[in-house]
Amino acid sequence: LAAGAAAIPALAADAKPPERLRFGVIGCGGMGTGHLRNLVARGKKDGVEVVAVSDVYQRRLANAERISKAKGYADYR
């Protein structure tokens, strides 16, 4: 999450923040799945949306797609 948060551009003091933050999760092993579950749980109250998940291991990818309802990719690019 720290890397994702660092990628969000700073807003001017009078700028309106985006209504929804969209995330992609690359690597859905143990820690990645933990982050994914956290993002999905925050989605309803904080305006967070997981739009893509990626993992080279098909079983992890299928699990991440089930958790997030997001499109899955075997290749992170």
XYZ file of N, CA and C in Angstrom:
231
model
N 0.807 -1.190 0.000
C 0.000 0.000 0.000
C 0.850 1.254 0.000
N 1.992 1.205 0.626
C 2.832 2.391 0.677
C 3.275 2.803 -0.724
N 3.644 1.833 -1.552
C 4.066 2.169 -2.908
C 2.910 2.753 -3.703
N 1.721 2.194 -3.546
C 0.547 2.718 -4.244
C 0.218 4.118 -3.787
N 0.322 4.357 -2.492
C 0.028 5.683 -1.966
C 1.054 6.694 -2.451
N 2.296 6.282 -2.606
C 3.336 7.196 -3.072
C 3.130 7.579 -4.534
N 2.431 6.724 -5.282
C 2.218 6.996 -6.706
C 1.078 7.974 -6.950
N 0.295 8.281 -5.935
C -0.822 9.201 -6.090
C -0.274 10.623 -6.101
N -0.556 11.393 -7.139
C -0.007 12.748 -7.198
C -0.575 13.648 -6.107
N 0.232 14.585 -5.672
C -0.217 15.554 -4.666
C -1.253 16.483 -5.297
N -2.240 16.876 -4.516
C -3.278 17.770 -4.996
C -3.028 19.187 -4.491
N -3.402 20.151 -5.272
C -3.322 21.543 -4.830
C -4.272 21.726 -3.653
N -4.013 22.713 -2.815
C -4.806 22.928 -1.607
C -6.293 23.104 -1.908
N -6.627 23.710 -3.036
C -8.035 23.950 -3.358
C -8.625 22.919 -4.325
N -7.836 21.897 -4.680
C -8.305 20.891 -5.636
C -9.216 19.883 -4.945
N -10.194 19.402 -5.680
C -11.096 18.384 -5.165
C -10.440 17.013 -5.355
N -10.382 16.199 -4.310
C -9.773 14.872 -4.455
C -10.625 13.976 -5.346
N -10.028 12.955 -5.943
C -10.815 12.048 -6.776
C -11.857 11.329 -5.928
N -12.980 11.016 -6.540
C -14.050 10.344 -5.809
C -13.720 8.881 -5.526
N -12.928 8.273 -6.373
C -12.596 6.861 -6.199
C -11.130 6.642 -6.569
N -10.417 5.891 -5.722
C -9.044 5.500 -6.017
C -9.072 4.094 -6.582
N -8.443 3.900 -7.724
C -8.420 2.591 -8.381
C -7.028 1.984 -8.229
N -6.990 0.708 -7.834
C -5.743 0.007 -7.593
C -5.660 -1.253 -8.425
N -4.432 -1.643 -8.746
C -4.120 -2.945 -9.298
C -3.164 -3.620 -8.343
N -3.336 -4.904 -8.104
C -2.476 -5.644 -7.185
C -1.668 -6.639 -8.000
N -0.343 -6.529 -7.909
C 0.563 -7.436 -8.609
C 1.213 -8.333 -7.566
N 1.015 -9.635 -7.713
C 1.544 -10.598 -6.753
C 0.518 -10.863 -5.666
N -0.164 -11.969 -5.754
C -1.285 -12.245 -4.853
C -1.006 -13.449 -3.963
N 0.229 -13.520 -3.474
C 0.577 -14.554 -2.496
C 0.042 -14.160 -1.131
N 0.719 -14.557 -0.080
C 0.254 -14.289 1.275
C 0.073 -12.815 1.586
N 1.117 -12.022 1.433
C 1.035 -10.597 1.757
C 0.182 -9.851 0.733
N 0.320 -10.206 -0.534
C -0.496 -9.555 -1.569
C -1.976 -9.791 -1.358
N -2.343 -10.999 -0.949
C -3.748 -11.301 -0.674
C -4.231 -10.527 0.546
N -3.359 -10.364 1.537
C -3.718 -9.552 2.700
C -4.009 -8.117 2.306
N -3.150 -7.555 1.472
C -3.376 -6.187 0.980
C -4.662 -6.118 0.157
N -4.868 -7.125 -0.677
C -6.064 -7.162 -1.521
C -7.333 -7.176 -0.673
N -7.365 -8.019 0.342
C -8.537 -8.085 1.231
C -8.775 -6.743 1.923
N -7.695 -6.094 2.338
C -7.802 -4.786 2.988
C -8.380 -3.748 2.022
N -7.901 -3.724 0.794
C -8.411 -2.778 -0.198
C -9.883 -3.019 -0.495
N -10.262 -4.285 -0.633
C -11.665 -4.615 -0.916
C -12.546 -4.206 0.259
N -12.087 -4.443 1.480
C -12.869 -4.076 2.662
C -13.041 -2.565 2.771
N -12.022 -1.819 2.384
C -12.097 -0.354 2.454
C -12.922 0.230 1.320
N -13.141 -0.542 0.296
C -13.796 -0.061 -0.904
C -15.109 0.651 -0.691
N -15.970 0.077 0.094
C -17.301 0.647 0.257
C -17.288 1.947 1.043
N -16.484 2.019 2.075
C -16.521 3.219 2.921
C -15.537 4.302 2.486
N -14.437 3.923 1.821
C -13.395 4.898 1.498
C -13.260 5.212 0.013
N -14.113 4.641 -0.821
C -14.041 4.930 -2.249
C -12.842 4.302 -2.936
N -12.464 3.098 -2.521
C -11.339 2.375 -3.116
C -11.900 1.279 -4.010
N -11.296 1.101 -5.183
C -11.738 0.069 -6.118
C -10.532 -0.686 -6.642
N -10.562 -2.008 -6.571
C -9.517 -2.844 -7.163
C -9.982 -3.178 -8.574
N -9.217 -2.746 -9.570
C -9.638 -2.934 -10.962
C -8.892 -4.052 -11.671
N -7.757 -4.495 -11.112
C -6.992 -5.566 -11.751
C -6.138 -6.279 -10.714
N -5.933 -7.580 -10.945
C -5.043 -8.376 -10.118
C -4.142 -9.179 -11.046
N -2.926 -9.481 -10.578
C -1.985 -10.204 -11.421
C -1.151 -11.160 -10.588
N -0.973 -12.366 -11.109
C -0.061 -13.346 -10.509
C 0.247 -14.392 -11.565
N 1.466 -14.904 -11.564
C 1.835 -15.917 -12.552
C 1.316 -17.294 -12.163
N 0.999 -17.504 -10.904
C 0.491 -18.775 -10.414
C -1.037 -18.768 -10.520
N -1.586 -19.652 -11.352
C -3.011 -19.616 -11.695
C -3.928 -19.754 -10.483
N -3.572 -20.573 -9.528
C -4.435 -20.773 -8.360
C -4.554 -19.485 -7.545
N -3.438 -18.784 -7.371
C -3.472 -17.501 -6.652
C -4.266 -16.458 -7.430
N -4.088 -16.449 -8.730
C -4.812 -15.494 -9.573
C -6.317 -15.731 -9.491
N -6.739 -16.970 -9.561
C -8.168 -17.287 -9.473
C -8.730 -16.865 -8.114
N -7.963 -17.092 -7.049
C -8.394 -16.686 -5.717
C -8.524 -15.165 -5.624
N -7.559 -14.444 -6.179
C -7.589 -12.976 -6.150
C -8.773 -12.439 -6.956
N -9.066 -13.053 -8.095
C -10.225 -12.643 -8.892
C -11.520 -12.864 -8.106
N -11.596 -13.977 -7.393
C -12.787 -14.280 -6.594
C -12.956 -13.264 -5.467
N -11.874 -12.926 -4.787
C -11.929 -11.983 -3.667
C -12.325 -10.589 -4.143
N -11.717 -10.146 -5.241
C -11.849 -8.749 -5.656
C -12.916 -8.497 -6.710
N -13.339 -9.531 -7.425
C -14.260 -9.369 -8.560
C -13.625 -8.513 -9.663
N -12.292 -8.463 -9.688
C -11.549 -7.673 -10.672
C -11.028 -8.583 -11.778
N -10.647 -7.973 -12.877
C -10.057 -8.707 -14.004
C -8.678 -9.206 -13.604
N -8.368 -10.454 -13.937
C -7.080 -11.044 -13.611
C -6.175 -11.172 -14.809
N -4.880 -11.043 -14.567
C -3.866 -11.119 -15.615
C -2.713 -12.002 -15.151
N -2.274 -12.936 -15.992
C -1.120 -13.775 -15.664
C 0.182 -13.001 -15.891
N 0.163 -12.014 -16.754
C 1.338 -11.183 -17.040
C 1.083 -9.777 -16.493
N 1.933 -9.322 -15.605
C 1.709 -8.028 -14.946
C 1.791 -6.846 -15.900
N 2.406 -7.013 -17.059
C 2.529 -5.890 -17.996
C 1.216 -5.623 -18.666
